[in-house]
Coordinates of C-alpha atoms in Angstrom, one line a residue:
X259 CA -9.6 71.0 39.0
X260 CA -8.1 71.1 42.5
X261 CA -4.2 70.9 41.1
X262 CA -3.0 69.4 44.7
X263 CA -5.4 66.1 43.7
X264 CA -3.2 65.2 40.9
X265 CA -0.9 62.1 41.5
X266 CA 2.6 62.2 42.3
X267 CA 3.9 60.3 39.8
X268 CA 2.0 63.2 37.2
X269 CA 5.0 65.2 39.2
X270 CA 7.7 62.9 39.3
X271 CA 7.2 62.5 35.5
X272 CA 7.9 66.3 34.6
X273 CA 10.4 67.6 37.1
X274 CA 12.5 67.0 34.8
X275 CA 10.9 69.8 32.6
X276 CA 11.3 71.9 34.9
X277 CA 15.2 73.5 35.0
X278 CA 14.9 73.7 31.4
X279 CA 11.7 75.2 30.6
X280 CA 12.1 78.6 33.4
X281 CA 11.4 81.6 31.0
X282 CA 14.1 83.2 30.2
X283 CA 14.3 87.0 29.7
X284 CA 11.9 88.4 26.6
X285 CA 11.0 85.4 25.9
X286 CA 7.4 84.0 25.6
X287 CA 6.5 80.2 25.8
X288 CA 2.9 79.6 24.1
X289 CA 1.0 76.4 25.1
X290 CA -1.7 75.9 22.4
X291 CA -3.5 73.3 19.8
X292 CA -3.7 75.7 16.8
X293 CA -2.1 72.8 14.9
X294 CA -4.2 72.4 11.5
X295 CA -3.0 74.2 8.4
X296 CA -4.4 77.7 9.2
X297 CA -4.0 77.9 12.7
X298 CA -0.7 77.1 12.4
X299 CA -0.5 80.0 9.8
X300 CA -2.0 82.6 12.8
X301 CA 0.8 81.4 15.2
X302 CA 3.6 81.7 12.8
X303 CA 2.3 85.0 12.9
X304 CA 1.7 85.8 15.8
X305 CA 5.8 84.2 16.3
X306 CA 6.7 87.1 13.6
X307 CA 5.5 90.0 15.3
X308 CA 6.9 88.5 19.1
X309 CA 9.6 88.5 17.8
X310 CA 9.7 91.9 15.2
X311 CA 9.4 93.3 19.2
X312 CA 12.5 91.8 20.3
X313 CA 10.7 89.3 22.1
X314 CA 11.7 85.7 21.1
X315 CA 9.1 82.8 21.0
X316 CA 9.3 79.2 22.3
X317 CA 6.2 77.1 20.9
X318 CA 4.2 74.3 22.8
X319 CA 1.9 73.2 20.8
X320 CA 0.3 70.2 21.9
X321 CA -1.7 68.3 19.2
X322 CA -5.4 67.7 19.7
X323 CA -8.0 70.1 18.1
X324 CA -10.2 70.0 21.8
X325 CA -7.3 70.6 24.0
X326 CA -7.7 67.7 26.2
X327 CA -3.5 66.5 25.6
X328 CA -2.4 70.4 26.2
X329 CA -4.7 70.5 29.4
X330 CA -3.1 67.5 30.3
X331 CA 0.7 68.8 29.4
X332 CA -0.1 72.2 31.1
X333 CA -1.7 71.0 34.7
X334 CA 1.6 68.9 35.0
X335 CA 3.9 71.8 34.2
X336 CA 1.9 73.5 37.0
X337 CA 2.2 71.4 39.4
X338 CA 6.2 71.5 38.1
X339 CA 6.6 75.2 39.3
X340 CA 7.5 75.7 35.2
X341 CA 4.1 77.2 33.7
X342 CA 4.5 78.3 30.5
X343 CA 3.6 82.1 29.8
X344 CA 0.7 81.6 28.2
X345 CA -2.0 79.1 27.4
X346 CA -4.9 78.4 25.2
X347 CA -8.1 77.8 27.7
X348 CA -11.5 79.1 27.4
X349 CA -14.4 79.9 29.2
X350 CA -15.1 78.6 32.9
X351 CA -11.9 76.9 32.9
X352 CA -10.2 80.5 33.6
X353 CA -12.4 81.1 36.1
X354 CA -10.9 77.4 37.7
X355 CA -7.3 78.4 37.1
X356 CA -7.4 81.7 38.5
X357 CA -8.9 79.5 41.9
X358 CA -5.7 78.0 41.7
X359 CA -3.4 81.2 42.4
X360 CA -1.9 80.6 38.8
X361 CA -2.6 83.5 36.8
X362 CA -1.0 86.4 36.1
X363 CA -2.4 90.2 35.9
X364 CA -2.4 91.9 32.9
X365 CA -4.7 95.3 33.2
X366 CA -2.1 97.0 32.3
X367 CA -2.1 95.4 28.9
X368 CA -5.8 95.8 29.0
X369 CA -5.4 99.6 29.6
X370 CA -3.1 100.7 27.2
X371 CA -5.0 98.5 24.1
X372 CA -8.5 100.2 26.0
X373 CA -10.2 96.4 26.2
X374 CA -12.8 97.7 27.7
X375 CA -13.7 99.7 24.9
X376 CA -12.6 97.4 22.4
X377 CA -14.8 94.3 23.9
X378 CA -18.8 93.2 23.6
X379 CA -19.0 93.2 27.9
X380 CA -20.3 89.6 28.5
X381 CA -16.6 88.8 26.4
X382 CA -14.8 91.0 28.8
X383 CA -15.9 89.6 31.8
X384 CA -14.6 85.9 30.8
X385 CA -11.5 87.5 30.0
X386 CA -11.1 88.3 34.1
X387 CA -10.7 87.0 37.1
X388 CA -11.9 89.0 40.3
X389 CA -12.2 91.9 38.0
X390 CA -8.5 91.7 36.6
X391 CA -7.9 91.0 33.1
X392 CA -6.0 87.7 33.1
X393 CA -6.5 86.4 29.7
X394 CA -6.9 87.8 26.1
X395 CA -9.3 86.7 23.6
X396 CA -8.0 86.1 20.0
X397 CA -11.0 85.1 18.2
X398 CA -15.3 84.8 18.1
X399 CA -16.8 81.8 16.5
X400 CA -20.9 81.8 16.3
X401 CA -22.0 78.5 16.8
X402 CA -25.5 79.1 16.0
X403 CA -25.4 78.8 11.7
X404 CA -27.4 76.5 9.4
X405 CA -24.9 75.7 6.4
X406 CA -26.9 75.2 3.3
X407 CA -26.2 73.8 -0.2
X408 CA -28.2 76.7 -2.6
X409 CA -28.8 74.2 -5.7
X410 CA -29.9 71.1 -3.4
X411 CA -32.8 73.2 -2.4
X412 CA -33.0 74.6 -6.2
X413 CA -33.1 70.8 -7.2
X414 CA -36.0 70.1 -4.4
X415 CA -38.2 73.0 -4.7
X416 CA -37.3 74.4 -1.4
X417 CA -36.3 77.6 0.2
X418 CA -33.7 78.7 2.7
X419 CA -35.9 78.2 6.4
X420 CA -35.9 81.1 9.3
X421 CA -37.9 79.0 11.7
X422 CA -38.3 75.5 12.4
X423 CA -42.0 75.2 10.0
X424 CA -40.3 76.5 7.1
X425 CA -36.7 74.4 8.0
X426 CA -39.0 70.9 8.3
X427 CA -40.4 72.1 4.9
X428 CA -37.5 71.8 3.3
X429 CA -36.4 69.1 4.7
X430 CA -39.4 66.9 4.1
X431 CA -38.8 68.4 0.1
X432 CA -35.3 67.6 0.5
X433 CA -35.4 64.1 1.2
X434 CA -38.2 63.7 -1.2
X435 CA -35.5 64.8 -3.8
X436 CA -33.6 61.5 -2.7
X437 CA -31.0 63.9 -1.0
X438 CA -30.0 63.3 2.6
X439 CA -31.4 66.7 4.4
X440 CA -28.9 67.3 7.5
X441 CA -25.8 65.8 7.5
X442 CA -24.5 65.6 10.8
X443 CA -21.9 63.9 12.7
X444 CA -23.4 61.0 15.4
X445 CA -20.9 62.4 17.9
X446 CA -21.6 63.9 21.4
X447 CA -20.2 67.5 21.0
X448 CA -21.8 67.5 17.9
X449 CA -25.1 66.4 18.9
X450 CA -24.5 69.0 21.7
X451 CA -24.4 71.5 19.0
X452 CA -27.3 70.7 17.3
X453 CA -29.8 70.8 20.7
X454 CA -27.8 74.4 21.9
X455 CA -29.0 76.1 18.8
X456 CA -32.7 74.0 18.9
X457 CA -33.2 75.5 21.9
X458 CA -32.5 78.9 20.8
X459 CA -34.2 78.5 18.0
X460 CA -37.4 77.0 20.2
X461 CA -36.7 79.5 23.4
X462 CA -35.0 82.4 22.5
X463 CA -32.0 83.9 24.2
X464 CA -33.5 84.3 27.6
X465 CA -34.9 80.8 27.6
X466 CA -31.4 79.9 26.7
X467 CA -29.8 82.0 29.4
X468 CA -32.0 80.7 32.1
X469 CA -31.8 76.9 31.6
X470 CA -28.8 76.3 29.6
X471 CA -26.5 79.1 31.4
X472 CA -28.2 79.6 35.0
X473 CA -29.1 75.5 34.8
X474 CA -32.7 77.4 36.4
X475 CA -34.5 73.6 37.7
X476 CA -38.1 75.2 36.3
X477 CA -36.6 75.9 32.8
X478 CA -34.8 72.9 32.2
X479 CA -38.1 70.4 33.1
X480 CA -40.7 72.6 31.5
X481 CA -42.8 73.0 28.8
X482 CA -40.1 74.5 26.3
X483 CA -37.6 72.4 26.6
X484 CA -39.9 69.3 26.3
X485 CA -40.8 70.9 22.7
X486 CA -36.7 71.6 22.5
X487 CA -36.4 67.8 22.5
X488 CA -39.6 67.0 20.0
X489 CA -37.9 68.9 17.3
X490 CA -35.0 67.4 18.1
X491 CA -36.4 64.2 17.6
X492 CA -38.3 65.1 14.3
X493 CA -34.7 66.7 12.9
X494 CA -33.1 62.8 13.5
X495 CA -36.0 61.3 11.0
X496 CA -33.8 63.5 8.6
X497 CA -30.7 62.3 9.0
X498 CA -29.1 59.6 7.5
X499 CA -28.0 56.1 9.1
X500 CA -24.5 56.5 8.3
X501 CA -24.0 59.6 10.8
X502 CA -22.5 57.1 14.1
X503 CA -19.1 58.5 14.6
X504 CA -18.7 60.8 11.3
X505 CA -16.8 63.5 12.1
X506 CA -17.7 67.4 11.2
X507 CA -15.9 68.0 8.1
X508 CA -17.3 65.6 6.5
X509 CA -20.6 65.8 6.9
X510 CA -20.1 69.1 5.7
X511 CA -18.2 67.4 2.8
X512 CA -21.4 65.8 2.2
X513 CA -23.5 69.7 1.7
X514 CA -20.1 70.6 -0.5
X515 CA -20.5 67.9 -2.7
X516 CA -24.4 68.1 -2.9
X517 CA -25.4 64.9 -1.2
X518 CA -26.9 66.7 1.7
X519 CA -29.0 69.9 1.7
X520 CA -27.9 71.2 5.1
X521 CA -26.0 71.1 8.2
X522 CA -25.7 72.8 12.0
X523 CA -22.2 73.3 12.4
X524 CA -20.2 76.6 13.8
X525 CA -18.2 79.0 11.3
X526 CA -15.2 76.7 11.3
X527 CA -17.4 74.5 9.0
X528 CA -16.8 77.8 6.5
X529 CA -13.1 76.8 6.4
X530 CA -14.0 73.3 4.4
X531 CA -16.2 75.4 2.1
X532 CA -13.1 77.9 0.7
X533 CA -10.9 74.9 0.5
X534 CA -13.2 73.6 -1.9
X535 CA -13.2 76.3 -3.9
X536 CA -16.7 77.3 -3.0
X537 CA -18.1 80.9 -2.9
X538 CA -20.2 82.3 0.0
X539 CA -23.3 83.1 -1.2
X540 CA -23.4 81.0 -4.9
X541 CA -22.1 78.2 -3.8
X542 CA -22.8 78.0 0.0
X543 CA -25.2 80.0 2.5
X544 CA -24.6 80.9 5.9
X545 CA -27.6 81.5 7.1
X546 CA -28.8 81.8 11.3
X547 CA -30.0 78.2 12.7
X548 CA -34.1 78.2 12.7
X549 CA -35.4 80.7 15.0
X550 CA -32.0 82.4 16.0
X551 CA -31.4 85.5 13.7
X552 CA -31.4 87.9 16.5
X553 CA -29.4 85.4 19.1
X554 CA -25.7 84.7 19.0
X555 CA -23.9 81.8 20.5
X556 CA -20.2 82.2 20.7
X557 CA -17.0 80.1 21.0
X558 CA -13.9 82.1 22.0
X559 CA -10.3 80.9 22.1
X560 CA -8.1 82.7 24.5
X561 CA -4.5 82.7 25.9
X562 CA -4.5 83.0 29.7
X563 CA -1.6 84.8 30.7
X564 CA 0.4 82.5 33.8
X565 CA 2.3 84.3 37.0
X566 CA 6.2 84.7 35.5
X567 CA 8.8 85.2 37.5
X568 CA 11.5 88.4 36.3
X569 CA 10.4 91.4 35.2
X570 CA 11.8 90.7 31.8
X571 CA 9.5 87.8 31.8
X572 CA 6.3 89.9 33.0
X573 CA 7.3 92.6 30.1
X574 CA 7.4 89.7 27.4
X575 CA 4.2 88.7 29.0
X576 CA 2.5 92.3 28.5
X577 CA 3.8 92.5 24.8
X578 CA 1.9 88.7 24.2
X579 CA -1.4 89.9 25.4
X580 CA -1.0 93.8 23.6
X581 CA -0.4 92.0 20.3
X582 CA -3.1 88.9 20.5
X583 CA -5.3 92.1 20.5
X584 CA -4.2 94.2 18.1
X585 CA -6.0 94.9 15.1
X586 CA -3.3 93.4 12.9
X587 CA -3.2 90.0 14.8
X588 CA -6.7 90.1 15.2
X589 CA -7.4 90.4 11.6
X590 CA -4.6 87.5 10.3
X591 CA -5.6 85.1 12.7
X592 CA -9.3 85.2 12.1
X593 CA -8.8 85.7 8.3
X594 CA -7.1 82.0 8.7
X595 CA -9.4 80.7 11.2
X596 CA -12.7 81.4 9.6
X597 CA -14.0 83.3 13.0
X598 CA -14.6 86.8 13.6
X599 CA -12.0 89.1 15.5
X600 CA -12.8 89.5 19.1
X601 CA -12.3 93.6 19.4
X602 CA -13.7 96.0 17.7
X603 CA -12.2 98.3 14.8
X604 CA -10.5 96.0 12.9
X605 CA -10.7 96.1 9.5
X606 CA -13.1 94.5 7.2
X607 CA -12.0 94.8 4.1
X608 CA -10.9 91.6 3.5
X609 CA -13.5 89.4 5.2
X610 CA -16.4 87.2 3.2
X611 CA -20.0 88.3 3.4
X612 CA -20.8 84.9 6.4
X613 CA -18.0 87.3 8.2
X614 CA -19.2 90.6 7.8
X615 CA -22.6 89.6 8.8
X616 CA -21.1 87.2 12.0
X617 CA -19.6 90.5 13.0
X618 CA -22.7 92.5 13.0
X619 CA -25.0 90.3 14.1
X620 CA -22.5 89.9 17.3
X621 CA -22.1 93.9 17.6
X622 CA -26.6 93.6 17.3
X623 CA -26.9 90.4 20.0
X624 CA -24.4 92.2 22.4
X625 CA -26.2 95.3 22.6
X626 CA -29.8 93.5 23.0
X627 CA -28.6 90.9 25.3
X628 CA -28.8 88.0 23.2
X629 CA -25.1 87.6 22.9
X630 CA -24.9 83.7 25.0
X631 CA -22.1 81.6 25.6
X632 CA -21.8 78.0 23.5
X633 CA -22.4 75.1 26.2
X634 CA -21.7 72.4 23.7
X635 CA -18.2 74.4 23.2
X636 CA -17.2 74.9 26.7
X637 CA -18.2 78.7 27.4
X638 CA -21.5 78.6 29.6
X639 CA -20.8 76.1 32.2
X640 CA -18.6 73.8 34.0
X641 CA -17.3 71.2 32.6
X642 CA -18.3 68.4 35.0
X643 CA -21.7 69.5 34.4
X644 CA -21.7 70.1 30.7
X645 CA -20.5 66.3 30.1
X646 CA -23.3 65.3 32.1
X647 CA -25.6 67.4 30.4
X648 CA -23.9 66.3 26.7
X649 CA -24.5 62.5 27.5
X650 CA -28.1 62.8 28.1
X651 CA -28.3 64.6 24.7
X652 CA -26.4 61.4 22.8
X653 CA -28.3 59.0 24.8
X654 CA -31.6 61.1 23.7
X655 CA -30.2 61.2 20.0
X656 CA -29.1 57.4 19.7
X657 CA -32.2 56.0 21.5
X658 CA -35.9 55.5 21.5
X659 CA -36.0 58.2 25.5
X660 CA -38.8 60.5 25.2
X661 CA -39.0 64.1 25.3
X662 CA -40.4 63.7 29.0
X663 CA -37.7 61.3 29.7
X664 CA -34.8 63.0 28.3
X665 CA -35.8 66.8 30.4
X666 CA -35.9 64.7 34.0
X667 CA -32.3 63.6 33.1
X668 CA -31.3 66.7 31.7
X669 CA -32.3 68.5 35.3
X670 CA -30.5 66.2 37.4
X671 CA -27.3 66.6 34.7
X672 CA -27.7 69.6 35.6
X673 CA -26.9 69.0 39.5
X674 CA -23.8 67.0 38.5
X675 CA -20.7 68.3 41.0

């Protein structure tokens, strides 16, 4: 990230910004992208009870649903001397911000909410930098689900697949029906998704750990991931030729409205189900991607907490992070969201059966190790490296490379600075 590299004229552009955007006392200023209908629900929230504390709240929302305009906006308030309070990051880009001498240290929020306690301890970690809680998590998305239309398969004479012979089964059964059997998205994140959760499905968790998280040389060129990119070539034969450039939603319009049999997307995908009126379980299933009922692969959003100046600022600060993670917050935000809450002991009452069994298949995963951070969603690595890593993956899915192509390109991806 190296702030110091950015030009001046990023600078010159937003001194301006910043006299007028110094916190003032109990006041919080938010940088985020929650910007769609119920993410903008959560934060008008999350405003009410800021501000129920005495604690008024300045929004900066920054429209963009992967953050790369509110990354933008937030280095060059940075390099302004005006960071906001907090900010909507994930993942390794914490770990680069707290590099940069930016962040702020909130244990003591931490302490008095008992994090520790409260979080699965791979989730904890990613939440701090050099041991100190600088950031607090608001949400978990799994990555790792199949979505599946119940009466396409009815209409085929197929069943709902746990591994990859039963989910080719169905497919081939599928698309003899004259139904398109995954409908996907030709776009690189989301063929990034589809190869994360292959390979889980194909390796298992501590395959996935060693090649996809530790970028291990051996596991990335070897004999599993070459058949990690075979059945990633046999699940293109099933999908259709419309899929360049389609986004997410709909292709999972297309399982909704029974055109498609099924799709690998992440819980958000859940969100354009309920819109439609559609039931978990009669009208839709959530069921693990092939080969990954035991594994997890999570996406967590997060607001890292910046250094504030004032101790009326640091307070507010402290107040932002204790009510991110409280049960009430954490229970409103995910109900809107479609994730699961990132703490423990909130309650479930009013959560759909694809969220009661996220949450305990995450509270299963964490205790057997097989709780792993999404690459294709910026948790596992850097992200030089993971757009290195993500183009191999299009070029494999929108070309004639072969497996034994595709895993030499993938390893030196992998080396990518």
């Amino acid at each position: 990230m190296k702030l110091k590299k950015l030009t001046l004229a990023v600078l010159a552009g937003t001194t301006l910004l910043a006299g007028a955007s110094v916190a003032q006392a109990a006041e919080v200023e938010v940088l985020h992208y929650w910007t769609s209908g119920g993410e903008a629900k959560s934060v008008a929230e999350l405003k009410k009870m800021m501000e129920a504390k005495g604690v008024a709240w300045k929004d900066f929302a920054v429209a963009g649903g992967a953050g790369e305009n509110a990354m933008t906006a937030l280095k060059a308030r940075v390099i302004a001397g005006s960071a906001p309070t907090a900010a909507l990051i994930k993942g390794p880009s914490i770990q680069e911000w707290g590099n940069e001498g930016v962040l702020a240290n909130i244990d003591a929020a931490a302490a008095e909410g008992k994090w520790d306690a409260s979080l699965p301890p791979m989730l904890a970690n990613i939440m701090k930098y050099k041991g100190h809680y600088v950031a607090a998590p608001v949400n978990v998305h799994r990555v790792n689900w199949l979505w599946v239309n119940p009466e396409v398969l009815k209409k085929s004479g197929a069943k709902v697949p746990t591994n990859f012979a039963e989910f080719f089964d169905a497919a081939d059964k599928i698309k003899k029906a004259g139904y398109v059997a995954i409908a996907h998205g030709g776009q690189p994140w989301q063929d990034a998704t589809v190869f994360e959760s292959v390979a889980l499905g194909v390796g298992g968790a501590d395959f996935y750990k060693k090649a996809i998280v530790q970028l291990d040389q051996a596991s990335l060129t070897g004999p599993t991931m070459i058949k990690t990119f075979d059945t990633l070539a046999k699940i293109k034969t099933y999908i259709d030729k419309d899929s360049a450039g389609r986004d997410w939603n709909l292709a999972t319009a297309m399982v909704i409205n029974g055109k498609a049999g099924m799709q690998f997307m992440g819980d958000w995908a859940k969100g354009e189900f309920t819109a439609a009126g559609k039931q978990p379980g009669k009208d839709f299933l959530c069921v693990a991607a092939p080969g990954t009922e035991k594994s997890f692969t999570f996406n967590v959003d997060s607001l890292t907490m910046f250094a504030v100046k004032g101790a009326d600022a640091q307070k507010a600060q402290l107040t932002l992070a204790g009510a991110v993670m409280s049960p009430e917050f954490q229970e409103v935000f995910n109900l809107n969201k479609g994730s699961i809450p990132a703490r423990a002991g909130v309650s479930r009452a009013k959560f759909d059966s694809c969220a009661l069994k996220s949450m305990d298949d995450m509270d299963a995963s964490s205790k057997a190790g097989s709780f792993v951070p999404s690459f294709a969603h910026g948790m596992a690595i850097d992200s030089a490296k993971a757009g290195a890593i993500q183009d191999v993956i299009a070029k494999f899915m929108n070309s004639n490379m072969t497996s034994q192509a595709a895993v030499q390109a993938l390893a030196k991806a992998a080396k990518t600075k």
